[in-house]
CSV table of C-alpha atoms in Angstrom, one decimal:
chain,number,residue,atom,x,y,z
A,1,MET,CA,48.2,1.2,12.8
A,2,THR,CA,47.4,-2.4,13.8
A,3,ASP,CA,48.0,-2.4,17.5
A,4,LEU,CA,45.3,-2.2,20.1
A,5,ASN,CA,45.2,1.6,20.1
A,6,TRP,CA,42.7,2.1,22.8
A,7,LEU,CA,42.5,5.9,22.2
A,8,ALA,CA,40.8,5.3,18.9
A,9,VAL,CA,37.8,3.8,20.7
A,10,THR,CA,37.6,6.3,23.5
A,11,PRO,CA,34.0,7.2,22.8
A,12,GLU,CA,32.9,3.6,23.0
A,13,ILE,CA,34.9,3.0,26.2
A,14,VAL,CA,33.3,6.1,27.8
A,15,LEU,CA,29.9,4.9,26.7
A,16,LEU,CA,30.4,1.5,28.2
A,17,GLY,CA,31.6,3.0,31.5
A,18,MET,CA,28.8,5.4,31.7
A,19,ALA,CA,26.2,2.7,30.9
A,20,CYS,CA,27.5,0.7,33.9
A,21,LEU,CA,27.6,3.8,36.1
A,22,VAL,CA,24.0,4.7,35.2
A,23,ALA,CA,22.9,1.1,36.1
A,24,LEU,CA,24.7,1.3,39.4
A,25,LEU,CA,23.3,4.8,40.2
A,26,ASP,CA,19.8,3.6,39.6
A,27,LEU,CA,20.1,1.1,42.4
A,28,PHE,CA,20.5,3.9,44.9
A,29,VAL,CA,18.1,6.5,43.4
A,30,THR,CA,14.7,6.8,45.1
A,31,CYS,CA,13.4,9.8,43.2
A,32,PRO,CA,10.3,8.6,41.3
A,33,GLN,CA,11.2,10.7,38.2
A,34,ARG,CA,14.7,9.3,38.1
A,35,ARG,CA,16.1,12.8,37.7
A,36,PRO,CA,19.7,12.0,38.7
A,37,THR,CA,19.8,9.0,36.3
A,38,TYR,CA,18.2,11.0,33.5
A,39,TYR,CA,20.7,13.9,33.8
A,40,LEU,CA,23.7,11.6,34.1
A,41,THR,CA,22.6,9.8,30.9
A,42,LEU,CA,22.3,13.1,29.0
A,43,ALA,CA,25.7,14.2,30.3
A,44,SER,CA,27.2,10.9,29.1
A,45,LEU,CA,25.7,11.3,25.7
A,46,ALA,CA,26.9,14.9,25.5
A,47,ALA,CA,30.4,13.8,26.4
A,48,VAL,CA,30.4,11.0,23.7
A,49,ALA,CA,29.0,13.4,21.1
A,50,GLY,CA,31.8,15.9,22.0
A,51,LEU,CA,34.4,13.2,21.4
A,52,HIS,CA,33.0,12.3,18.0
A,53,LEU,CA,32.7,16.0,17.1
A,54,CYS,CA,36.3,16.7,18.0
A,55,ALA,CA,37.5,13.8,15.9
A,56,LEU,CA,35.2,14.6,12.9
A,57,ASP,CA,37.7,17.0,11.3
A,58,ASP,CA,40.5,14.4,11.2
A,59,GLY,CA,40.0,12.8,7.8
A,60,SER,CA,42.3,9.9,8.5
A,61,SER,CA,41.3,6.3,8.9
A,62,VAL,CA,42.7,4.7,12.1
A,63,TYR,CA,42.6,0.9,12.5
A,64,ALA,CA,42.5,-0.4,16.1
A,65,MET,CA,42.1,-3.5,18.2
A,66,GLN,CA,44.1,-5.6,15.7
A,67,LYS,CA,42.1,-4.1,12.8
A,68,MET,CA,38.8,-5.2,14.3
A,69,VAL,CA,37.5,-1.6,14.2
A,70,VAL,CA,38.2,1.4,12.1
A,71,THR,CA,37.6,5.0,13.0
A,72,ASP,CA,37.1,7.3,10.0
A,73,ALA,CA,35.1,10.4,9.0
A,74,MET,CA,32.0,8.4,8.1
A,75,GLY,CA,32.1,6.5,11.3
A,76,HIS,CA,32.4,9.7,13.4
A,77,LEU,CA,29.6,11.4,11.5
A,78,LEU,CA,27.2,8.5,11.9
A,79,ALA,CA,28.1,7.9,15.5
A,80,LEU,CA,27.7,11.6,16.4
A,81,SER,CA,24.3,11.6,14.7
A,82,ALA,CA,23.2,8.4,16.5
A,83,THR,CA,24.3,9.8,19.8
A,84,LEU,CA,22.3,13.0,19.3
A,85,ALA,CA,19.3,10.9,18.1
A,86,VAL,CA,19.3,8.8,21.3
A,87,ALA,CA,19.7,12.0,23.4
A,88,ALA,CA,16.7,13.6,21.7
A,89,SER,CA,14.7,10.4,22.0
A,90,LEU,CA,15.2,10.4,25.8
A,91,VAL,CA,14.3,14.1,26.1
A,92,TYR,CA,11.0,13.4,24.3
A,93,ALA,CA,10.5,10.2,26.3
A,94,GLN,CA,10.7,12.2,29.6
A,95,VAL,CA,7.3,13.6,28.8
A,96,TYR,CA,5.8,10.3,27.8
A,97,ALA,CA,7.4,7.7,30.1
A,98,GLY,CA,6.7,9.2,33.5
A,99,PRO,CA,2.9,8.8,33.6
A,100,ARG,CA,3.3,5.2,32.3
A,101,ASP,CA,5.7,4.0,34.9
A,102,MET,CA,8.4,3.6,32.3
A,103,LEU,CA,10.8,6.1,33.7
A,104,LYS,CA,13.1,3.6,35.2
A,105,GLY,CA,16.8,2.9,35.2
A,106,GLU,CA,16.3,0.2,32.6
A,107,LEU,CA,15.1,2.7,30.0
A,108,PHE,CA,18.4,4.7,30.3
A,109,THR,CA,20.7,1.8,30.8
A,110,LEU,CA,19.3,-0.2,27.8
A,111,SER,CA,19.3,2.9,25.7
A,112,LEU,CA,23.0,3.4,26.4
A,113,PHE,CA,23.8,-0.2,25.7
A,114,ALA,CA,21.8,-0.1,22.4
A,115,LEU,CA,23.8,3.0,21.4
A,116,LEU,CA,27.0,1.1,22.3
A,117,GLY,CA,26.0,-1.7,20.0
A,118,ILE,CA,25.2,0.9,17.3
A,119,SER,CA,28.6,2.5,17.7
A,120,ILE,CA,30.4,-0.9,17.4
A,121,MET,CA,28.4,-1.6,14.2
A,122,ILE,CA,29.4,1.7,12.8
A,123,ILE,CA,33.1,1.3,13.4
A,124,GLY,CA,33.3,-2.5,12.7
A,125,ASN,CA,36.0,-3.6,10.3
A,126,ASN,CA,35.6,-7.3,11.0
A,127,PHE,CA,32.7,-9.7,10.6
A,128,LEU,CA,32.9,-10.6,14.3
A,129,SER,CA,32.9,-7.0,15.6
A,130,ILE,CA,30.0,-6.1,13.3
A,131,TYR,CA,27.9,-9.1,14.5
A,132,LEU,CA,28.8,-8.4,18.2
A,133,GLY,CA,27.5,-4.8,17.8
A,134,LEU,CA,24.4,-6.0,16.0
A,135,GLU,CA,23.5,-8.5,18.8
A,136,LEU,CA,24.2,-5.9,21.6
A,137,MET,CA,21.9,-3.4,19.9
A,138,SER,CA,19.2,-6.0,19.0
A,139,LEU,CA,19.0,-7.5,22.5
A,140,SER,CA,18.8,-4.1,24.1
A,141,LEU,CA,16.0,-3.1,21.8
A,142,TYR,CA,14.1,-6.3,22.4
A,143,ALA,CA,14.1,-5.6,26.1
A,144,LEU,CA,13.1,-2.0,25.6
A,145,VAL,CA,10.1,-2.9,23.4
A,146,ALA,CA,8.9,-5.2,26.3
A,147,LEU,CA,9.6,-2.5,29.0
A,148,ARG,CA,5.9,-2.2,29.9
A,149,ARG,CA,5.6,-5.7,31.2
A,150,ASP,CA,1.9,-5.3,32.1
A,151,HIS,CA,1.0,-4.2,28.5
A,152,ALA,CA,-0.1,-7.1,26.3
A,153,GLN,CA,0.5,-5.2,23.0
A,154,SER,CA,4.0,-4.3,23.9
A,155,THR,CA,4.8,-7.8,25.0
A,156,GLU,CA,3.4,-9.2,21.7
A,157,ALA,CA,5.5,-6.7,19.7
A,158,ALA,CA,8.6,-7.7,21.6
A,159,MET,CA,8.0,-11.3,20.8
A,160,LYS,CA,7.5,-10.7,17.1
A,161,TYR,CA,10.6,-8.5,17.0
A,162,PHE,CA,12.7,-11.1,18.9
A,163,VAL,CA,11.6,-14.0,16.7
A,164,LEU,CA,12.0,-12.2,13.4
A,165,GLY,CA,15.2,-10.5,14.6
A,166,ALA,CA,16.7,-13.8,15.5
A,167,LEU,CA,15.8,-15.2,12.0
A,168,ALA,CA,17.4,-12.1,10.3
A,169,SER,CA,20.6,-12.4,12.5
A,170,GLY,CA,20.8,-16.1,11.4
A,171,PHE,CA,20.6,-15.0,7.8
A,172,LEU,CA,23.4,-12.5,8.2
A,173,LEU,CA,25.6,-14.8,10.2
A,174,TYR,CA,25.1,-17.6,7.7
A,175,GLY,CA,26.1,-15.3,4.9
A,176,LEU,CA,29.1,-14.0,6.7
A,177,SER,CA,30.2,-17.6,7.5
A,178,MET,CA,30.0,-18.5,3.8
A,179,MET,CA,32.1,-15.4,3.0
A,180,TYR,CA,34.7,-16.6,5.6
A,181,GLY,CA,34.7,-20.0,4.1
A,182,ALA,CA,35.2,-18.7,0.6
A,183,THR,CA,37.8,-16.0,1.4
A,184,GLY,CA,39.5,-17.4,4.5
A,185,SER,CA,39.3,-14.1,6.4
A,186,LEU,CA,36.9,-12.3,8.7
A,187,ASP,CA,38.6,-8.9,8.1
A,188,ILE,CA,36.7,-6.7,5.6
A,189,GLY,CA,39.9,-5.5,3.9
A,190,GLU,CA,41.2,-9.0,3.5
A,191,VAL,CA,37.9,-10.1,2.1
A,192,TYR,CA,38.1,-7.3,-0.5
A,193,LYS,CA,41.6,-8.4,-1.5
A,194,ALA,CA,40.5,-12.0,-1.8
A,195,THR,CA,37.7,-11.2,-4.1
A,196,LEU,CA,40.2,-9.4,-6.4
A,197,THR,CA,42.1,-12.6,-7.1
A,198,GLY,CA,39.3,-14.1,-9.1
A,199,GLN,CA,40.2,-17.6,-7.7
A,200,ILE,CA,37.2,-17.9,-5.4
A,201,ASN,CA,34.2,-20.0,-6.1
A,202,LYS,CA,31.7,-17.4,-7.4
A,203,GLN,CA,28.7,-19.6,-6.7
A,204,VAL,CA,29.6,-19.7,-3.0
A,205,LEU,CA,30.2,-15.9,-3.0
A,206,ALA,CA,26.8,-15.2,-4.7
A,207,PHE,CA,25.0,-17.6,-2.3
A,208,GLY,CA,26.5,-16.0,0.8
A,209,LEU,CA,25.8,-12.5,-0.7
A,210,VAL,CA,22.1,-13.3,-0.9
A,211,PHE,CA,22.0,-14.1,2.9
A,212,ILE,CA,24.0,-11.0,3.7
A,213,VAL,CA,21.7,-8.7,1.7
A,214,SER,CA,18.7,-10.4,3.3
A,215,GLY,CA,20.0,-9.7,6.8
A,216,LEU,CA,20.8,-6.1,6.0
A,217,ALA,CA,17.3,-5.7,4.4
A,218,PHE,CA,15.7,-6.8,7.7
A,219,LYS,CA,17.7,-4.3,9.8
A,220,LEU,CA,16.8,-1.5,7.3
A,221,GLY,CA,13.2,-2.7,7.4
A,222,VAL,CA,12.7,-2.9,3.6
A,223,VAL,CA,10.4,-5.2,1.6
A,224,PRO,CA,10.2,-8.2,1.7
A,225,PHE,CA,11.7,-8.2,5.1
A,226,HIS,CA,9.5,-5.5,6.5
A,227,MET,CA,6.8,-7.5,8.2
A,228,TRP,CA,8.1,-6.6,11.7
A,229,VAL,CA,8.1,-2.9,11.2
A,230,PRO,CA,4.4,-1.9,11.4
A,231,ASP,CA,3.7,-4.3,14.3
A,232,VAL,CA,6.7,-3.2,16.4
A,233,TYR,CA,6.2,0.5,15.7
A,234,GLN,CA,2.5,0.2,16.7
A,235,GLY,CA,2.9,-2.2,19.6
A,236,ALA,CA,5.9,-0.7,21.3
A,237,PRO,CA,5.5,2.3,23.7
A,238,THR,CA,6.0,5.4,21.6
A,239,ALA,CA,9.2,6.3,23.4
A,240,VAL,CA,10.7,3.0,22.5
A,241,THR,CA,9.3,3.2,18.9
A,242,LEU,CA,11.4,6.3,18.5
A,243,LEU,CA,14.5,4.5,19.8
A,244,VAL,CA,13.9,1.7,17.2
A,245,ALA,CA,13.1,4.0,14.3
A,246,GLY,CA,16.0,6.5,14.7
A,247,ALA,CA,19.6,5.6,15.5
A,248,PRO,CA,19.5,1.9,14.5
A,249,LYS,CA,18.8,3.0,10.9
A,250,LEU,CA,22.2,4.8,10.9
A,251,ALA,CA,23.9,1.6,12.1
A,252,ALA,CA,22.2,-0.4,9.4
A,253,PHE,CA,23.4,2.1,6.8
A,254,ALA,CA,26.9,1.8,8.2
A,255,ILE,CA,27.2,-1.9,8.0
A,256,THR,CA,25.7,-1.8,4.5
A,257,ILE,CA,28.6,0.4,3.5
A,258,ARG,CA,31.1,-1.7,5.4
A,259,LEU,CA,30.0,-5.0,4.0
A,260,LEU,CA,28.8,-4.3,0.5
A,261,VAL,CA,31.0,-1.4,-0.5
A,262,GLU,CA,34.2,-1.8,1.4
A,263,GLY,CA,34.3,-5.6,1.4
A,264,LEU,CA,32.3,-6.8,-1.5
A,265,ILE,CA,32.4,-4.1,-4.1
A,266,ASN,CA,33.8,-6.6,-6.6
A,267,LEU,CA,30.4,-8.3,-6.4
A,268,ALA,CA,28.6,-5.1,-7.1
A,269,THR,CA,26.9,-6.3,-10.2
A,270,ASP,CA,25.1,-8.9,-8.0
A,271,TRP,CA,24.1,-6.9,-5.0
A,272,GLN,CA,23.3,-3.8,-7.2
A,273,GLN,CA,20.4,-5.8,-8.8
A,274,MET,CA,19.2,-7.0,-5.4
A,275,LEU,CA,19.2,-3.5,-4.0
A,276,MET,CA,17.3,-2.1,-7.0
A,277,ILE,CA,14.6,-4.7,-6.5
A,278,LEU,CA,14.4,-4.0,-2.8
A,279,ALA,CA,14.2,-0.3,-3.4
A,280,VAL,CA,11.4,-0.5,-6.0
A,281,ALA,CA,9.4,-3.0,-3.9
A,282,SER,CA,9.8,-1.0,-0.7
A,283,MET,CA,8.7,2.3,-2.3
A,284,THR,CA,5.7,0.6,-4.0
A,285,ILE,CA,4.4,-1.4,-1.1
A,286,GLY,CA,5.3,1.1,1.6
A,287,ASN,CA,3.5,4.0,0.0
A,288,LEU,CA,0.5,2.0,-1.1
A,289,ALA,CA,0.1,0.3,2.3
A,290,ALA,CA,0.5,3.7,4.2
A,291,ILE,CA,-2.5,5.1,2.3
A,292,ALA,CA,-4.9,2.6,4.0
A,293,GLN,CA,-3.6,3.2,7.6
A,294,THR,CA,-5.7,5.0,10.2
A,295,ASN,CA,-3.1,4.5,13.0
A,296,LEU,CA,-0.5,7.3,12.8
A,297,LYS,CA,2.4,5.1,14.1
A,298,ARG,CA,1.6,2.4,11.6
A,299,MET,CA,1.4,4.9,8.8
A,300,LEU,CA,4.8,6.2,9.8
A,301,ALA,CA,6.1,2.6,9.8
A,302,TYR,CA,5.1,2.1,6.2
A,303,SER,CA,6.3,5.5,5.4
A,304,GLY,CA,9.7,4.6,6.8
A,305,ILE,CA,9.8,1.4,4.6
A,306,ALA,CA,9.2,3.6,1.5
A,307,GLN,CA,11.7,6.2,2.7
A,308,LEU,CA,14.5,3.7,3.2
A,309,GLY,CA,13.7,2.1,-0.2
A,310,PHE,CA,14.3,5.5,-1.7
A,311,MET,CA,17.6,5.8,0.2
A,312,LEU,CA,18.8,2.5,-1.3
A,313,LEU,CA,18.6,4.1,-4.8
A,314,GLY,CA,21.8,6.0,-3.7
A,315,PHE,CA,23.7,2.8,-3.7
A,316,VAL,CA,23.0,2.1,-7.4
A,317,PRO,CA,24.7,4.9,-9.4
A,318,SER,CA,28.0,4.6,-7.6
A,319,VAL,CA,28.3,1.0,-8.7
A,320,VAL,CA,27.5,1.8,-12.3
A,321,ALA,CA,30.1,4.6,-12.5
A,322,GLY,CA,32.6,2.7,-10.4
A,323,ASN,CA,34.9,5.6,-9.3
A,324,THR,CA,35.6,7.4,-6.1
A,325,VAL,CA,34.2,10.8,-7.1
A,326,SER,CA,30.8,9.3,-8.2
A,327,ALA,CA,30.9,7.0,-5.2
A,328,GLY,CA,31.0,10.1,-3.0
A,329,ASN,CA,28.1,11.5,-4.9
A,330,GLY,CA,25.9,8.3,-4.8
A,331,TYR,CA,26.8,7.1,-1.3
A,332,GLY,CA,27.0,10.6,-0.1
A,333,SER,CA,23.4,11.3,-1.2
A,334,ALA,CA,22.3,8.1,0.5
A,335,LEU,CA,24.1,9.1,3.7
A,336,PHE,CA,22.5,12.6,3.5
A,337,TYR,CA,19.1,11.0,3.0
A,338,VAL,CA,19.3,8.7,6.0
A,339,LEU,CA,20.6,11.4,8.3
A,340,THR,CA,17.7,13.8,7.3
A,341,TYR,CA,15.2,11.0,7.5
A,342,VAL,CA,16.2,10.2,11.1
A,343,LEU,CA,16.1,14.0,12.0
A,344,THR,CA,12.5,14.2,10.7
A,345,THR,CA,11.5,10.9,12.4
A,346,LEU,CA,12.7,12.3,15.7
A,347,GLY,CA,10.2,15.2,15.4
A,348,THR,CA,7.2,13.2,14.3
A,349,PHE,CA,7.4,10.6,17.1
A,350,GLY,CA,8.4,13.3,19.5
A,351,LEU,CA,5.2,15.2,18.7
A,352,ILE,CA,3.1,12.1,19.2
A,353,MET,CA,4.6,11.7,22.7
A,354,VAL,CA,3.9,15.4,23.5
A,355,LEU,CA,0.3,15.0,22.5
A,356,SER,CA,-0.2,11.8,24.5
A,357,ARG,CA,-1.6,11.8,28.0
A,358,PRO,CA,-2.2,9.1,30.6
A,359,GLY,CA,-4.9,6.9,29.1
A,360,PHE,CA,-4.7,8.7,25.8
A,361,GLU,CA,-2.0,7.6,23.3
A,362,SER,CA,-2.7,10.0,20.4
A,363,GLU,CA,-1.9,7.2,18.0
A,364,GLN,CA,-4.8,7.7,15.5
A,365,ILE,CA,-4.7,10.2,12.7
A,366,SER,CA,-8.1,11.4,13.8
A,367,ASP,CA,-6.5,12.3,17.2
A,368,LEU,CA,-4.9,15.2,15.4
A,369,SER,CA,-8.2,16.7,14.3
A,370,GLY,CA,-8.3,20.4,14.7
A,371,LEU,CA,-4.8,20.5,16.2
A,372,ALA,CA,-4.2,23.9,14.6
A,373,LYS,CA,-7.1,25.4,16.7
A,374,ARG,CA,-5.9,23.7,19.9
A,375,ASN,CA,-2.2,24.4,19.5
A,376,PRO,CA,-1.1,26.2,16.3
A,377,MET,CA,2.6,25.8,17.2
A,378,LEU,CA,2.4,22.0,17.3
A,379,ALA,CA,0.3,21.9,14.2
A,380,GLY,CA,2.9,24.0,12.4
A,381,VAL,CA,5.7,21.8,13.5
A,382,MET,CA,4.0,18.6,12.4
A,383,ALA,CA,3.2,20.2,9.1
A,384,VAL,CA,6.9,20.9,8.6
A,385,PHE,CA,7.7,17.3,9.3
A,386,MET,CA,5.0,16.0,7.0
A,387,PHE,CA,6.2,18.3,4.2
A,388,SER,CA,9.7,17.1,4.6
A,389,LEU,CA,8.8,13.4,4.4
A,390,ALA,CA,6.7,14.2,1.3
A,391,GLY,CA,9.7,16.0,-0.3
A,392,ILE,CA,8.1,19.4,-0.6
A,393,PRO,CA,10.4,22.5,-0.6
A,394,PRO,CA,11.8,24.3,1.3
A,395,THR,CA,12.2,21.4,3.7
A,396,VAL,CA,15.3,19.2,3.8
A,397,GLY,CA,13.3,16.2,2.6
A,398,PHE,CA,13.0,17.8,-0.9
A,399,TYR,CA,16.8,18.3,-1.2
A,400,ALA,CA,17.4,14.7,0.1
A,401,LYS,CA,15.3,13.2,-2.6
A,402,LEU,CA,16.7,15.6,-5.2
A,403,ALA,CA,20.3,14.6,-4.3
A,404,VAL,CA,19.5,10.9,-4.8
A,405,LEU,CA,17.7,11.5,-8.1
A,406,GLN,CA,20.6,13.6,-9.4
A,407,ALA,CA,23.0,10.8,-8.6
A,408,LEU,CA,20.8,8.5,-10.6
A,409,ILE,CA,20.3,10.8,-13.6
A,410,THR,CA,24.0,11.9,-14.0
A,411,THR,CA,25.1,8.3,-14.8
A,412,ASN,CA,23.5,8.6,-18.3
A,413,SER,CA,22.0,5.1,-17.9
A,414,GLY,CA,18.6,4.5,-19.5
A,415,LEU,CA,17.7,2.0,-16.8
A,416,LEU,CA,18.5,4.4,-14.0
A,417,LEU,CA,16.6,7.2,-15.6
A,418,GLN,CA,13.5,5.0,-15.7
A,419,LEU,CA,14.2,4.1,-12.0
A,420,ALA,CA,14.3,7.9,-11.2
A,421,ILE,CA,11.0,8.5,-12.9
A,422,LEU,CA,9.4,5.6,-11.1
A,423,ALA,CA,10.8,7.0,-7.8
A,424,VAL,CA,9.2,10.4,-8.5
A,425,LEU,CA,5.9,8.9,-9.3
A,426,LEU,CA,5.8,6.8,-6.1
A,427,SER,CA,6.8,9.8,-4.1
A,428,LEU,CA,3.7,11.6,-5.5
A,429,VAL,CA,1.7,8.7,-4.2
A,430,GLY,CA,3.3,9.1,-0.8
A,431,ALA,CA,2.5,12.8,-0.7
A,432,PHE,CA,-1.2,11.9,-0.4
A,433,TYR,CA,-1.1,10.4,3.0
A,434,TYR,CA,1.4,13.0,4.4
A,435,LEU,CA,-0.9,15.8,3.2
A,436,ARG,CA,-3.9,14.0,4.6
A,437,VAL,CA,-2.4,14.5,8.1
A,438,VAL,CA,-2.0,18.3,7.4
A,439,LYS,CA,-5.6,18.4,6.2
A,440,VAL,CA,-6.8,16.7,9.4
A,441,MET,CA,-4.9,19.2,11.6
A,442,TYR,CA,-6.0,22.3,9.8
A,443,PHE,CA,-9.4,21.6,8.3
A,444,ASP,CA,-11.1,19.0,10.5
A,445,GLU,CA,-13.0,20.0,13.6
A,446,PRO,CA,-11.5,18.9,17.0
A,447,ALA,CA,-13.1,15.7,18.3
A,448,GLN,CA,-15.6,16.2,21.1
A,449,GLY,CA,-13.8,16.0,24.4
A,450,ALA,CA,-10.3,16.2,22.8
A,451,PRO,CA,-7.8,17.2,25.5
A,452,ALA,CA,-6.2,20.6,25.3
A,453,VAL,CA,-2.5,20.4,24.5
A,454,ASP,CA,0.2,21.7,26.8
A,455,ALA,CA,3.5,21.5,25.0
A,456,SER,CA,5.6,22.5,28.0
A,457,GLY,CA,8.7,20.4,28.4
A,458,ALA,CA,9.5,19.3,24.9
A,459,ARG,CA,8.4,22.5,23.1
A,460,LEU,CA,11.9,23.9,22.8
A,461,LEU,CA,13.3,20.6,21.3
A,462,LEU,CA,10.4,20.3,18.9
A,463,SER,CA,10.9,23.9,17.7
A,464,LEU,CA,14.7,23.3,17.2
A,465,ASN,CA,13.9,20.0,15.4
A,466,ALA,CA,11.5,21.8,13.0
A,467,LEU,CA,14.0,24.7,12.5
A,468,ALA,CA,16.7,22.2,11.6
A,469,VAL,CA,14.5,20.6,9.0
A,470,LEU,CA,13.8,24.0,7.5
A,471,ALA,CA,17.4,25.3,7.8
A,472,LEU,CA,18.9,22.2,6.2
A,473,GLY,CA,16.4,22.5,3.4
A,474,ILE,CA,17.3,26.1,2.7
A,475,LEU,CA,21.0,25.6,3.1
A,476,PRO,CA,21.7,22.0,2.5
A,477,SER,CA,25.2,22.3,0.9
A,478,GLY,CA,27.1,22.2,4.2
A,479,LEU,CA,25.8,18.9,5.3
A,480,MET,CA,25.8,17.5,1.8
A,481,SER,CA,29.4,18.4,1.3
A,482,LEU,CA,30.3,16.9,4.7
A,483,CYS,CA,28.5,13.6,3.8
A,484,ALA,CA,30.3,13.3,0.4
A,485,LYS,CA,33.6,14.2,2.0
A,486,ALA,CA,33.2,11.6,4.8
A,487,ILE,CA,32.3,8.9,2.3
A,488,THR,CA,35.1,9.7,0.0
A,489,GLN,CA,37.7,9.8,2.8
A,490,SER,CA,36.5,6.6,4.3
A,491,LEU,CA,36.5,4.6,1.0
A,492,ALA,CA,40.0,6.1,0.2
A,493,GLY,CA,41.3,5.1,3.6
């Protein structure tokens, strides 16, 4: 189908309409807690999630808007996960944002527009639509980081994010323009066909590919384009940090698949080597730098760099094997990894917000001292999240790492076997700083004058979040099969 086909983009249309409605409603709401706006936002997200869930079982790929977008199984799964991630982020933010005068219409409106940009990136089938979604998401996140206008640290983080984000967007746009110049098309499918002919200047393609991978690496936050991650994570209000650390990673994964796999798979021998270097550098620098951190948000930032470096390993074996079945195995494991990482990230930053109070941000690792004595439930939940990030069974983080390593090992490549061994060793390094958090919570004495913790409000969501991490670790096959099936159907379509 190549006509406009508005029905294929119903979730995005609903999201755009509700974002505008939330903005208008906020003009007339006088309630200081913005309850009507908050509930309307959650209702909007629930409606969008329902639309994606209903369409998830349909394995067909539908092209719409003159092939500018494509709705397929992978797109619906990622968009559904991103919608749920934003909804959970706003529920956690309700506890944190109120006392800090951040519970405004801008928080909800910009969150919806950021999600709209994420959705457009996920379903983009054209360089222009992908870039449009990227800019919509990025501009919304820049504004969200600077939401506390009277907070110097947040303003500084927003400026760093904006300047470096503009540079990365320029890299990506320059790379896409070179691909257009070489292939004569902005459509990803046509670019793929053009690269099959073998009549394109390979130097131009390789040069453009370098810029594209650089732009993607920035959005993923991997080395050497990671310099913004620790500063933005630490400087932004924690509610916004979660919005930056969660759903946008799913969008970055989606455009990596769309551009590199669907469009430029014939250049795989080039971008495979780049991704291997990015992965090893990210796991090494991320894990080693995280050991030295005393700020919890900054530690989680370096942790995220290492985690996404590990996820990139899932892109390597599929290229080596070069067939659809192994592609579902490799890319499917990477998709499973990024989904479970976002799930765990929601819980870790959500717990930081629950522990925070007016005038007390609970950002230092030492702020968790003796948490098991002050609130055993929260300490147990945080321990589950730390074990998952470290890859300790029976949490889902263990199976996510195992799935990526299995995809590497089953290729019977000596180089990839060495890469798998290196990934395991670096994961052991990472386990040190995750277990240090558990040690501080259970074996250190509470700091004198440490506030008592009342987890009312977000207790239920935190519990469900931790249970999901455990349940998916014990029974991972359902989600893993869904990820492999979604990838295989999308690439076949």
